[in-house]
PDB file of C-alpha atoms in Angstrom:
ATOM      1  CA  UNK A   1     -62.477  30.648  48.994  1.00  0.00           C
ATOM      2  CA  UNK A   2     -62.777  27.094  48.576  1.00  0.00           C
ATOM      3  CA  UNK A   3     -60.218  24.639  46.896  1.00  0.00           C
ATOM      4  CA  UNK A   4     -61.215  23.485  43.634  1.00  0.00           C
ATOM      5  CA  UNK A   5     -58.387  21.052  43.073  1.00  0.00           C
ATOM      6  CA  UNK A   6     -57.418  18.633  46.013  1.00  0.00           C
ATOM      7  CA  UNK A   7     -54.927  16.135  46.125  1.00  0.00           C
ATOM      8  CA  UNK A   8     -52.874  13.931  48.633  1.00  0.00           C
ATOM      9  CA  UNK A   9     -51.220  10.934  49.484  1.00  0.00           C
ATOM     10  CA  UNK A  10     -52.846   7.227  50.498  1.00  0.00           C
ATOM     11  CA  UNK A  11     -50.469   5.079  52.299  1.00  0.00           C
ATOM     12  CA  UNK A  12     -50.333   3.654  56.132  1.00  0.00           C
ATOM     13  CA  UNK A  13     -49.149   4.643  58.023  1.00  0.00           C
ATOM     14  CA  UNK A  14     -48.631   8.402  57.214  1.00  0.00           C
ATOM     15  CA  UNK A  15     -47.064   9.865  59.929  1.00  0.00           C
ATOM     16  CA  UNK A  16     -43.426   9.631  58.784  1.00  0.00           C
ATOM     17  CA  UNK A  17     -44.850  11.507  55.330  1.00  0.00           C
ATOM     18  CA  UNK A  18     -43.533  14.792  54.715  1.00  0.00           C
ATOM     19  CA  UNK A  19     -45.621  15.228  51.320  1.00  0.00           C
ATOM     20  CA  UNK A  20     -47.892  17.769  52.832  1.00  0.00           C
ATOM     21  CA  UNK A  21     -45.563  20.193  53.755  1.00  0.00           C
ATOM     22  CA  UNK A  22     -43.483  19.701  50.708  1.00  0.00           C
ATOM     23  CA  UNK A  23     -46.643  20.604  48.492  1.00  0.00           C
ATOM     24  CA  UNK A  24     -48.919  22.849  50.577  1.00  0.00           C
ATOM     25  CA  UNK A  25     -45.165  24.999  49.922  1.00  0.00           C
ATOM     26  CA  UNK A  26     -44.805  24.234  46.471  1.00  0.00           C
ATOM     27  CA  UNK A  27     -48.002  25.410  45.657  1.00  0.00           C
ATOM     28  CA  UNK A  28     -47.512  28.788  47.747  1.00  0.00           C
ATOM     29  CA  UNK A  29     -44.885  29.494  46.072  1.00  0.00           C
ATOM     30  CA  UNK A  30     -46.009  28.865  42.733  1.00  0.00           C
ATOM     31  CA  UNK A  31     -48.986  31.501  43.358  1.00  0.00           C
ATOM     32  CA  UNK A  32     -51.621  27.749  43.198  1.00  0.00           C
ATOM     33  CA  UNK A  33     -54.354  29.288  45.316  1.00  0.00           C
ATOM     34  CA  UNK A  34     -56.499  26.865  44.184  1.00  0.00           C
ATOM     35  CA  UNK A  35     -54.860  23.776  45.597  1.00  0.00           C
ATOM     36  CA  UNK A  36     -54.249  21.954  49.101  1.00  0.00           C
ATOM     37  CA  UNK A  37     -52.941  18.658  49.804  1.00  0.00           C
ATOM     38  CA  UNK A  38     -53.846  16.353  52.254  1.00  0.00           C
ATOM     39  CA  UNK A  39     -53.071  12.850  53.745  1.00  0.00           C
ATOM     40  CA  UNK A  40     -55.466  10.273  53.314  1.00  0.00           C
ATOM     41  CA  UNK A  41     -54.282   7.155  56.070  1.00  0.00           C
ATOM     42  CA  UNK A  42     -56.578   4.017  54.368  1.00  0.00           C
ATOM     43  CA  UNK A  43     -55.003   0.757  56.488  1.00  0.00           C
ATOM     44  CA  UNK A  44     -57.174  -1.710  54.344  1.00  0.00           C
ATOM     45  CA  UNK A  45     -56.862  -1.278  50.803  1.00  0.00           C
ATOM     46  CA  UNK A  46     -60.425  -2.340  50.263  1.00  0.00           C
ATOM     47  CA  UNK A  47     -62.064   0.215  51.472  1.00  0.00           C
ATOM     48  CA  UNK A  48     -60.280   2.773  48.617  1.00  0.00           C
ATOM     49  CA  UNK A  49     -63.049   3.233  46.812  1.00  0.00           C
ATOM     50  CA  UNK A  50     -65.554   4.460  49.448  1.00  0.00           C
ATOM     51  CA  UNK A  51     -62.763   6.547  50.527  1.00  0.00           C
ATOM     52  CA  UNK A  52     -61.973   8.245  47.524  1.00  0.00           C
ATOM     53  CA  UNK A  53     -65.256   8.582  45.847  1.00  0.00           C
ATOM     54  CA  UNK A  54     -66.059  10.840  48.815  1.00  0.00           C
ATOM     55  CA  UNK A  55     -63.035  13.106  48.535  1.00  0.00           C
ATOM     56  CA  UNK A  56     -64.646  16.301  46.894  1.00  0.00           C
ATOM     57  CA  UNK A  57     -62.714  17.924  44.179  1.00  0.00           C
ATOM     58  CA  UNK A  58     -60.149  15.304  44.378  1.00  0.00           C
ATOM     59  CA  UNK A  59     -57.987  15.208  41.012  1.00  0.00           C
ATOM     60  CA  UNK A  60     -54.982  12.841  41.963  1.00  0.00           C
ATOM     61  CA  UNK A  61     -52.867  11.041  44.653  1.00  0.00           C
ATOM     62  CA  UNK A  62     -49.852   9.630  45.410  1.00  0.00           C
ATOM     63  CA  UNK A  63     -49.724   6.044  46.526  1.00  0.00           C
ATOM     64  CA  UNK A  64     -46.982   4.437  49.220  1.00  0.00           C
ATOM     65  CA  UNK A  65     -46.585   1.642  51.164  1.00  0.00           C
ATOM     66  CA  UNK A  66     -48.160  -0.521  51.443  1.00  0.00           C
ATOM     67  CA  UNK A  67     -50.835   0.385  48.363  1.00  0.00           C
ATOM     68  CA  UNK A  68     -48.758   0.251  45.808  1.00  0.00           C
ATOM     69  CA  UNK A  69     -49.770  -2.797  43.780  1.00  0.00           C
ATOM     70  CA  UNK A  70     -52.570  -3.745  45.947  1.00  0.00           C
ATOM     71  CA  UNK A  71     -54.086  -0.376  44.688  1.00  0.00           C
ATOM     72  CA  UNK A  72     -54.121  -1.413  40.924  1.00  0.00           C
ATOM     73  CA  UNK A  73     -57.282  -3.237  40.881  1.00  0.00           C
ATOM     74  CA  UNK A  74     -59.361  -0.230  41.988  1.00  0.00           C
ATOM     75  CA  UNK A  75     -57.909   1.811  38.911  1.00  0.00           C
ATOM     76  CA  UNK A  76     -60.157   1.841  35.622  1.00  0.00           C
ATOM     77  CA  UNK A  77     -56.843   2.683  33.277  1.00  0.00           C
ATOM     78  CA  UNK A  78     -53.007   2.276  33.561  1.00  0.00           C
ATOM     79  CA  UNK A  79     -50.462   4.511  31.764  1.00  0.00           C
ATOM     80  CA  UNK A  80     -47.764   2.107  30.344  1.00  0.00           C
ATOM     81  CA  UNK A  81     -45.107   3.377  33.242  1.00  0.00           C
ATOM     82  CA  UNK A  82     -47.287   1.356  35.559  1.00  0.00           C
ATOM     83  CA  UNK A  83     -48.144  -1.470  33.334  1.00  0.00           C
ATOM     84  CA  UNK A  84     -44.153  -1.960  33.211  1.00  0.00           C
ATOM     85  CA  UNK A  85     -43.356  -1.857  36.396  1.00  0.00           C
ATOM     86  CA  UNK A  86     -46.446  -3.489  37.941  1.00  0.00           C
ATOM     87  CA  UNK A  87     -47.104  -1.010  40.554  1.00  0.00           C
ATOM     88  CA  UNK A  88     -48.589   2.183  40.841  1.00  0.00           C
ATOM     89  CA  UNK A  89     -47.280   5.714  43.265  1.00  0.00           C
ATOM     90  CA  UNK A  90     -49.429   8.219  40.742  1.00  0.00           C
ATOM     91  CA  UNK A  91     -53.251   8.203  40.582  1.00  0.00           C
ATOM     92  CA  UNK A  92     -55.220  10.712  38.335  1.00  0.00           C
ATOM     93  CA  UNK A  93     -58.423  11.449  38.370  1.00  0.00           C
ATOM     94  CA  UNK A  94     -59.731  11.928  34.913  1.00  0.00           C
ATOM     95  CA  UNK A  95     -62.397  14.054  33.762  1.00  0.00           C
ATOM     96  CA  UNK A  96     -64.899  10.878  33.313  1.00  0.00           C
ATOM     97  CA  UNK A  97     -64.253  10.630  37.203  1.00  0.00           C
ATOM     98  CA  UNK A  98     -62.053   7.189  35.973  1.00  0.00           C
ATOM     99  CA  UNK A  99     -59.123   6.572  37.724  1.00  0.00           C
ATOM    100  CA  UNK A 100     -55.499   5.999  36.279  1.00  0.00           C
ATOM    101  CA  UNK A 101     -52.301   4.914  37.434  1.00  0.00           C
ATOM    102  CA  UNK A 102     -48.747   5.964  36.619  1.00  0.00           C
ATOM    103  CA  UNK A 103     -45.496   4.929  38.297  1.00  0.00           C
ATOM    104  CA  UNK A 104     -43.247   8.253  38.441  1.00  0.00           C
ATOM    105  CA  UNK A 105     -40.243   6.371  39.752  1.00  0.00           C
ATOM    106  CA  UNK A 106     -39.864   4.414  36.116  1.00  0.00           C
ATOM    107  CA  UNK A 107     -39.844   7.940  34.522  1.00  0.00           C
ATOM    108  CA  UNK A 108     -37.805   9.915  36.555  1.00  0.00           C
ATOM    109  CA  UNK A 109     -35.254   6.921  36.940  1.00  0.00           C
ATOM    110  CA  UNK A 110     -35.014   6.796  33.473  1.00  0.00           C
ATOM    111  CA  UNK A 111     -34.680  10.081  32.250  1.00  0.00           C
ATOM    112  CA  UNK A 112     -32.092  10.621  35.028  1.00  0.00           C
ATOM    113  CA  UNK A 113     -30.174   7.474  33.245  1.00  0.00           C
ATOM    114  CA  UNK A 114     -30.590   8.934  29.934  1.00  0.00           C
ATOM    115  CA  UNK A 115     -29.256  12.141  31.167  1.00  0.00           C
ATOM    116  CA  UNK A 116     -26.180  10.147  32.605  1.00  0.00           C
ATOM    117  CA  UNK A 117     -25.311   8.180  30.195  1.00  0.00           C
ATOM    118  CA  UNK A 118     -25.546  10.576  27.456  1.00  0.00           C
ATOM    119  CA  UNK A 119     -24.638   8.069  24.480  1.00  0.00           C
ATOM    120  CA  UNK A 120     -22.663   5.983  26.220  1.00  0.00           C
ATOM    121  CA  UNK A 121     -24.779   2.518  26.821  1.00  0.00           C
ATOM    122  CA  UNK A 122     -23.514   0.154  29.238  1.00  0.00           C
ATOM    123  CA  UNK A 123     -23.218  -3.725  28.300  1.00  0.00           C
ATOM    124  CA  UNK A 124     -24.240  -4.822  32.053  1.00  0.00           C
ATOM    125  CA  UNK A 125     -25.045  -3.069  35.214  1.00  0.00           C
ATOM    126  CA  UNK A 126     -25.429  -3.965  38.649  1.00  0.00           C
ATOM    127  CA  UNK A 127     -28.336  -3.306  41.031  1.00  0.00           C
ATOM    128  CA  UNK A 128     -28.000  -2.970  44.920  1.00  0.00           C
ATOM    129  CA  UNK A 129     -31.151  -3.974  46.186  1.00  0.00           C
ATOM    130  CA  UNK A 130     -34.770  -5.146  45.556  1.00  0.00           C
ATOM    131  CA  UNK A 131     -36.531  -2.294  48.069  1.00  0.00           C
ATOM    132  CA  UNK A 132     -39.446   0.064  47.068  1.00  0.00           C
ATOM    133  CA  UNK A 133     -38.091   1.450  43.791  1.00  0.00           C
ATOM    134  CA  UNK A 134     -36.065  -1.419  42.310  1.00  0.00           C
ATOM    135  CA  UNK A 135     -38.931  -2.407  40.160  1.00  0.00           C
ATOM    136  CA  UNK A 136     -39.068   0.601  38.381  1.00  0.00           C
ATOM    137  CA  UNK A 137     -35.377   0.684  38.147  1.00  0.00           C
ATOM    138  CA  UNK A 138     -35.678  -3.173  36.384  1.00  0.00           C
ATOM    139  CA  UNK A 139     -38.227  -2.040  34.574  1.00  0.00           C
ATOM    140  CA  UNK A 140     -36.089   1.008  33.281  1.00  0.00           C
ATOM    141  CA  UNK A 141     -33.399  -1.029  32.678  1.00  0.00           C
ATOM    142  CA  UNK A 142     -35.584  -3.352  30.412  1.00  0.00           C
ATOM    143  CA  UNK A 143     -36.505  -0.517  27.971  1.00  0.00           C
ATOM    144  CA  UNK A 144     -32.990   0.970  27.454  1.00  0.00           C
ATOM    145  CA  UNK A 145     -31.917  -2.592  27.020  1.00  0.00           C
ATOM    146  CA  UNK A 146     -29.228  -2.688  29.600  1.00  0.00           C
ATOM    147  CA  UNK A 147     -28.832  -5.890  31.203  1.00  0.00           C
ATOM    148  CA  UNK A 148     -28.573  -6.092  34.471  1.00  0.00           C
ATOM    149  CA  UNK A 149     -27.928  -8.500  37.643  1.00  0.00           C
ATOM    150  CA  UNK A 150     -29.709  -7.448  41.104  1.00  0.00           C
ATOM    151  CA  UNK A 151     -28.088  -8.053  44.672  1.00  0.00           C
ATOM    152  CA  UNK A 152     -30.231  -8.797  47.623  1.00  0.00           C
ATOM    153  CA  UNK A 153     -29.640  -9.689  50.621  1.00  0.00           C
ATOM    154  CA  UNK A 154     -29.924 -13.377  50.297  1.00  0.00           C
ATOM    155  CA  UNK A 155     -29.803 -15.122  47.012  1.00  0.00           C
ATOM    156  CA  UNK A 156     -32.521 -16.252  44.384  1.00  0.00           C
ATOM    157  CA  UNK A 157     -33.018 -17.685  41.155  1.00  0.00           C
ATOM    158  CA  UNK A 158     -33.085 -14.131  39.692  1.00  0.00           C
ATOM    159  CA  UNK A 159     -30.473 -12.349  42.164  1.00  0.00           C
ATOM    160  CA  UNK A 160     -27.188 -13.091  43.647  1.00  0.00           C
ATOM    161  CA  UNK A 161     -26.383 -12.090  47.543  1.00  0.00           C
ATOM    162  CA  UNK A 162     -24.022  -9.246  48.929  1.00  0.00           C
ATOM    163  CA  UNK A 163     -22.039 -12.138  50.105  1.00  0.00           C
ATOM    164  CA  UNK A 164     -21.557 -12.643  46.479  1.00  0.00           C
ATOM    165  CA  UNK A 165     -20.486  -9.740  45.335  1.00  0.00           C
ATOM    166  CA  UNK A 166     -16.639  -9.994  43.968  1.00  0.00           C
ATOM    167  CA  UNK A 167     -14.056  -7.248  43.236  1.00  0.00           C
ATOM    168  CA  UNK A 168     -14.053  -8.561  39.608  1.00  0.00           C
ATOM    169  CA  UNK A 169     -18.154  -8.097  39.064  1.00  0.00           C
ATOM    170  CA  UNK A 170     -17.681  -4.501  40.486  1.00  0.00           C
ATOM    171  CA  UNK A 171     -15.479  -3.880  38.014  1.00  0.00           C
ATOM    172  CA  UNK A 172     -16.448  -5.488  35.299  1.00  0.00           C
ATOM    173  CA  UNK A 173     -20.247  -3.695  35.779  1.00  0.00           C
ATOM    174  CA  UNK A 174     -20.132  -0.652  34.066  1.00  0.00           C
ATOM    175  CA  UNK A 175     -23.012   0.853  35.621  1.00  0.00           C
ATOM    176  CA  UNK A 176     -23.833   0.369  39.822  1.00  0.00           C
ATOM    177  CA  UNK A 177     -27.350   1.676  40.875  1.00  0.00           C
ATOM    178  CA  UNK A 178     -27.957   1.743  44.486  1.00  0.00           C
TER     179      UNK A 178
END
């Protein structure tokens, strides 16, 4: 039988992933015999396009590091999740054969906020760190209209350092994302 609807993850390295297993099982157990997953190790982000145009009955990836801005300019469309945050960890491929990018994190972050806060919204919050997903999480942040100050781990015009960090700011944040 072949697979009529491929998808996998870009990234490199790809040896730490554990994507494949987690959706070669999802899809067994969600009776998707039509599916497989695969990883796709591209080390130079210019060479996406050759890569992926030859993937046969590819319909979407998942991006990681390092691709996930440096990705963007290969995409034909943007869904406004990746326009936000300014980086992409979703690609679909659309029935034109166009490409389109998404940023997951910035949705599931903020639904998962939503959830949490119910209808309580916080006057300031504090973010721990500028890693992989903090832009999302600013970007999140932006839309509910919480404000926010980020720590990293040395200082900035836009963030303040660990070393900075008082017993008064932790208390007087109402919200604390790590």
């Amino acid at each position: 039988m072949a697979i009529s609807s491929l998808y996998g993850l870009i990234g490199f390295p790809l040896g730490h992933s554990f994507s494949k297993k987690y959706f070669t099982e999802k899809f067994q157990n969600e009776n998707i015999a039509d599916a497989n997953y695969e990883l796709f190790e591209i080390e130079d982000i210019s060479t996406f396009s050759e890569k992926v145009n030859n993937i046969e009955d590819l319909k979407g990836l998942n991006v990681t590091i390092p691709h996930k801005q440096a990705v963007m300019p290969f995409l034909q469309s943007f869904d406004s999740s990746a326009e936000l945050v300014g980086a992409v960890n979703v690609i679909k491929k659309l029935e034109d054969g166009t490409l389109k990018g998404f940023n997951s994190d910035y949705y599931g972050f903020m639904e998962s906020l939503k959830r949490f806060l119910g209808d309580v919204k916080p006057q300031n919050a504090l973010v721990l760190g500028t890693g992989g997903a903090a832009k999302a999480v600013f970007a999140a942040l932006n839309t509910l209209q919480i404000p926010f100050q980020v720590v990293s781990r040395n200082a900035s015009d836009s963030t303040i350092s660990y070393q900075d960090v008082t017993e008064e700011l932790v208390k007087k944040s109402q919200l604390i994302i790590n």
